Amino acid sequence: MSEETAPYGSGTPAAAPGPAPARRVRTHHLREMKERGDKITMLTAYDMYTAATFDEAGIDLLLVGDSASNNVLGNETSLPITVDELLPLTRAVAGAARRAMVVGDLPFGSYQASPEQGYLTAVRFMKEAGAHCVKLEGGVEMVPVIEKLTRGGIPVMAHIGFTPQSEHALGGYRVQGRGETADRVRRDALAVQEAGAFAVVMEMVPGDVAAEISAELAIPTIGIGAGAGCDGQVLVWQDAFGLRTGRMARFVKQYADVHSVLLEGARAYAADVKGGTFPAPEHTF
Ligand code: KIV
């Protein structure tokens, strides 16, 4: 990995006491990881405690996804969430992540109208929320937007294959790139790379197609439901750690059962309060 020095006025004194700050993951680190064959890890995060925990675990990228629409705000889809709703969540995550690169997700309708609209929205995520880069959905049709952002100094992560913001246009949650449509996903991947994206999420793409595209691209691919041939993986944390219950997509692996832990804790608390055993003398001034 290349050397990095603190810029002028970075606010970090050269000999600051205490532990050395963790080195921030940068776009070039991700490219180097791909070249070395080291897998890249990404999880969603929408608040400071999960962000700090995932950062401590060494997760490389924290995505403040528009999936906050379903997973935090309780909407049915990712479509309703607004820039003003997503910015404070992004600020909370960026404030808590010492090492991970924080990805601000541009919501539906905040960048599709024109490259200028996309640029102004992305600037808000960088300036007001402290995101280190932004993610947007779309392939060939997003080339002018990606070019505008990257020329203006904003690193862009693209998102192709199944793109949830277009779920109504795509006819629901469906695998993209099966059979003859594989070439369309490949063209999208090459187009976003050519436009300047530093990485690309591939969602619900057949594993063999995603593996071929990953081998062909110089930029890292991050898969969700796209098999082991991608350069990295992303999952929505409420799915991966079992806060959300019910039917999961086939590509989700559950690593913890946070719902049960919280349920048990809440029931124990309620029983203590109702039974008069909490608060006890040691909890009382
Ligand atoms: O918003 C999100 O969580 C995403 C992931 C599914 C990649 O876009």
Short mmCIF file of N, CA and C in Angstrom, two decimals, residues 66-135:
data_model
loop_
_atom_site.label_atom_id
_atom_site.label_comp_id
_atom_site.label_asym_id
_atom_site.label_seq_id
_atom_site.Cartn_x
_atom_site.Cartn_y
_atom_site.Cartn_z
N ASP A 66 -29.94 3.44 0.88
CA ASP A 66 -31.33 3.90 0.85
C ASP A 66 -32.25 2.80 1.35
N SER A 67 -31.66 1.62 1.62
CA SER A 67 -32.42 0.54 2.28
C SER A 67 -32.82 0.95 3.69
N ALA A 68 -32.30 2.09 4.19
CA ALA A 68 -32.81 2.66 5.45
C ALA A 68 -34.30 2.93 5.32
N SER A 69 -34.75 3.15 4.10
CA SER A 69 -36.17 3.38 3.87
C SER A 69 -37.00 2.22 4.42
N ASN A 70 -36.60 0.97 4.08
CA ASN A 70 -37.33 -0.20 4.57
C ASN A 70 -36.87 -0.61 5.97
N ASN A 71 -35.55 -0.50 6.23
CA ASN A 71 -34.99 -1.11 7.44
C ASN A 71 -34.97 -0.20 8.65
N VAL A 72 -35.15 1.09 8.42
CA VAL A 72 -35.16 2.04 9.55
C VAL A 72 -36.49 2.79 9.60
N LEU A 73 -36.95 3.27 8.45
CA LEU A 73 -38.14 4.12 8.46
C LEU A 73 -39.44 3.34 8.27
N GLY A 74 -39.34 2.06 7.93
CA GLY A 74 -40.54 1.22 7.86
C GLY A 74 -41.34 1.34 6.59
N ASN A 75 -40.74 1.89 5.53
CA ASN A 75 -41.44 1.91 4.24
C ASN A 75 -41.39 0.55 3.58
N GLU A 76 -42.25 0.34 2.60
CA GLU A 76 -42.28 -0.96 1.92
C GLU A 76 -41.11 -1.14 0.97
N THR A 77 -40.64 -0.02 0.39
CA THR A 77 -39.56 -0.10 -0.60
C THR A 77 -38.53 0.98 -0.28
N SER A 78 -37.48 1.01 -1.09
CA SER A 78 -36.45 2.04 -0.90
C SER A 78 -36.84 3.36 -1.56
N LEU A 79 -37.95 3.39 -2.28
CA LEU A 79 -38.27 4.59 -3.06
C LEU A 79 -38.61 5.84 -2.24
N PRO A 80 -39.37 5.74 -1.14
CA PRO A 80 -39.81 6.99 -0.50
C PRO A 80 -38.72 7.79 0.21
N ILE A 81 -37.62 7.19 0.60
CA ILE A 81 -36.67 7.93 1.45
C ILE A 81 -36.11 9.15 0.69
N THR A 82 -35.92 10.24 1.43
CA THR A 82 -35.46 11.49 0.81
C THR A 82 -34.01 11.77 1.21
N VAL A 83 -33.43 12.71 0.48
CA VAL A 83 -32.07 13.15 0.81
C VAL A 83 -32.03 13.68 2.24
N ASP A 84 -33.02 14.48 2.61
CA ASP A 84 -33.03 15.07 3.95
C ASP A 84 -33.18 14.03 5.05
N GLU A 85 -33.79 12.91 4.72
CA GLU A 85 -33.90 11.83 5.73
C GLU A 85 -32.60 11.02 5.82
N LEU A 86 -31.92 10.87 4.70
CA LEU A 86 -30.73 10.02 4.69
C LEU A 86 -29.47 10.76 5.17
N LEU A 87 -29.45 12.08 5.02
CA LEU A 87 -28.25 12.82 5.41
C LEU A 87 -27.89 12.68 6.90
N PRO A 88 -28.85 12.82 7.84
CA PRO A 88 -28.46 12.70 9.25
C PRO A 88 -27.95 11.30 9.59
N LEU A 89 -28.49 10.27 8.94
CA LEU A 89 -28.01 8.91 9.20
C LEU A 89 -26.57 8.78 8.70
N THR A 90 -26.31 9.36 7.55
CA THR A 90 -24.96 9.30 6.97
C THR A 90 -23.98 10.04 7.87
N ARG A 91 -24.43 11.18 8.41
CA ARG A 91 -23.55 11.95 9.30
C ARG A 91 -23.22 11.14 10.55
N ALA A 92 -24.20 10.41 11.08
CA ALA A 92 -23.97 9.60 12.29
C ALA A 92 -22.94 8.50 12.00
N VAL A 93 -23.06 7.88 10.84
CA VAL A 93 -22.13 6.78 10.49
C VAL A 93 -20.74 7.34 10.23
N ALA A 94 -20.67 8.43 9.48
CA ALA A 94 -19.36 9.01 9.15
C ALA A 94 -18.66 9.49 10.42
N GLY A 95 -19.43 9.96 11.38
CA GLY A 95 -18.83 10.44 12.62
C GLY A 95 -18.27 9.32 13.48
N ALA A 96 -18.77 8.10 13.27
CA ALA A 96 -18.37 6.98 14.12
C ALA A 96 -17.31 6.07 13.48
N ALA A 97 -17.16 6.15 12.18
CA ALA A 97 -16.25 5.22 11.48
C ALA A 97 -14.84 5.81 11.44
N ARG A 98 -13.89 5.14 12.11
CA ARG A 98 -12.52 5.66 12.13
C ARG A 98 -11.73 5.15 10.92
N ARG A 99 -12.01 3.91 10.49
CA ARG A 99 -11.22 3.32 9.42
C ARG A 99 -12.02 3.10 8.14
N ALA A 100 -13.25 2.66 8.29
CA ALA A 100 -14.04 2.27 7.11
C ALA A 100 -14.34 3.47 6.22
N MET A 101 -14.45 3.20 4.94
CA MET A 101 -14.87 4.22 3.99
C MET A 101 -16.40 4.26 4.02
N VAL A 102 -16.95 5.46 4.15
CA VAL A 102 -18.41 5.60 4.29
C VAL A 102 -19.03 5.99 2.94
N VAL A 103 -19.99 5.18 2.53
CA VAL A 103 -20.63 5.35 1.22
C VAL A 103 -22.03 5.94 1.43
N GLY A 104 -22.26 7.13 0.90
CA GLY A 104 -23.60 7.73 0.95
C GLY A 104 -24.38 7.28 -0.28
N ASP A 105 -25.59 6.81 -0.05
CA ASP A 105 -26.40 6.25 -1.15
C ASP A 105 -27.35 7.33 -1.66
N LEU A 106 -27.28 7.66 -2.93
CA LEU A 106 -28.15 8.71 -3.46
C LEU A 106 -29.57 8.14 -3.64
N PRO A 107 -30.56 8.77 -2.99
CA PRO A 107 -31.92 8.22 -3.06
C PRO A 107 -32.57 8.39 -4.44
N PHE A 108 -33.59 7.62 -4.65
CA PHE A 108 -34.40 7.66 -5.89
C PHE A 108 -34.85 9.10 -6.16
N GLY A 109 -34.64 9.55 -7.38
CA GLY A 109 -35.11 10.88 -7.78
C GLY A 109 -34.15 12.01 -7.46
N SER A 110 -32.99 11.68 -6.84
CA SER A 110 -32.09 12.76 -6.42
C SER A 110 -30.90 12.92 -7.38
N TYR A 111 -30.86 12.10 -8.46
CA TYR A 111 -29.72 12.21 -9.39
C TYR A 111 -30.09 11.83 -10.82
N GLN A 112 -31.26 11.24 -11.02
CA GLN A 112 -31.60 10.74 -12.36
C GLN A 112 -31.97 11.85 -13.34
N ALA A 113 -32.37 13.04 -12.82
CA ALA A 113 -32.89 14.08 -13.72
C ALA A 113 -31.79 14.67 -14.60
N SER A 114 -30.60 14.81 -14.06
CA SER A 114 -29.49 15.38 -14.85
C SER A 114 -28.18 15.19 -14.09
N PRO A 115 -27.06 15.26 -14.79
CA PRO A 115 -25.76 15.20 -14.10
C PRO A 115 -25.63 16.32 -13.07
N GLU A 116 -26.19 17.49 -13.37
CA GLU A 116 -26.09 18.63 -12.44
C GLU A 116 -26.85 18.30 -11.15
N GLN A 117 -28.06 17.73 -11.30
CA GLN A 117 -28.82 17.36 -10.11
C GLN A 117 -28.02 16.35 -9.29
N GLY A 118 -27.44 15.36 -9.97
CA GLY A 118 -26.66 14.33 -9.28
C GLY A 118 -25.48 14.94 -8.56
N TYR A 119 -24.80 15.87 -9.22
CA TYR A 119 -23.62 16.48 -8.61
C TYR A 119 -24.00 17.24 -7.34
N LEU A 120 -25.06 18.04 -7.43
CA LEU A 120 -25.47 18.85 -6.27
C LEU A 120 -25.92 17.96 -5.11
N THR A 121 -26.60 16.86 -5.43
CA THR A 121 -27.01 15.94 -4.35
C THR A 121 -25.78 15.28 -3.72
N ALA A 122 -24.86 14.84 -4.56
CA ALA A 122 -23.66 14.16 -4.05
C ALA A 122 -22.85 15.11 -3.18
N VAL A 123 -22.76 16.36 -3.58
CA VAL A 123 -22.02 17.35 -2.78
C VAL A 123 -22.64 17.46 -1.38
N ARG A 124 -23.94 17.40 -1.29
CA ARG A 124 -24.58 17.48 0.04
C ARG A 124 -24.13 16.30 0.91
N PHE A 125 -24.05 15.10 0.31
CA PHE A 125 -23.62 13.93 1.10
C PHE A 125 -22.18 14.09 1.58
N MET A 126 -21.34 14.69 0.73
CA MET A 126 -19.93 14.86 1.13
C MET A 126 -19.78 16.00 2.14
N LYS A 127 -20.39 17.14 1.87
CA LYS A 127 -20.23 18.34 2.70
C LYS A 127 -21.01 18.26 4.01
N GLU A 128 -22.29 17.93 3.91
CA GLU A 128 -23.16 18.02 5.10
C GLU A 128 -23.09 16.77 5.96
N ALA A 129 -22.75 15.62 5.33
CA ALA A 129 -22.80 14.36 6.09
C ALA A 129 -21.43 13.71 6.26
N GLY A 130 -20.42 14.17 5.53
CA GLY A 130 -19.08 13.61 5.69
C GLY A 130 -18.88 12.27 4.99
N ALA A 131 -19.75 11.94 4.01
CA ALA A 131 -19.52 10.70 3.25
C ALA A 131 -18.20 10.80 2.50
N HIS A 132 -17.57 9.66 2.29
CA HIS A 132 -16.29 9.66 1.55
C HIS A 132 -16.50 9.40 0.07
N CYS A 133 -17.67 8.94 -0.29
CA CYS A 133 -18.00 8.67 -1.69
C CYS A 133 -19.52 8.49 -1.76
N VAL A 134 -20.05 8.35 -2.96
CA VAL A 134 -21.49 8.10 -3.08
C VAL A 134 -21.73 6.88 -3.96
N LYS A 135 -22.91 6.29 -3.80
CA LYS A 135 -23.33 5.18 -4.65
C LYS A 135 -24.59 5.60 -5.40
#
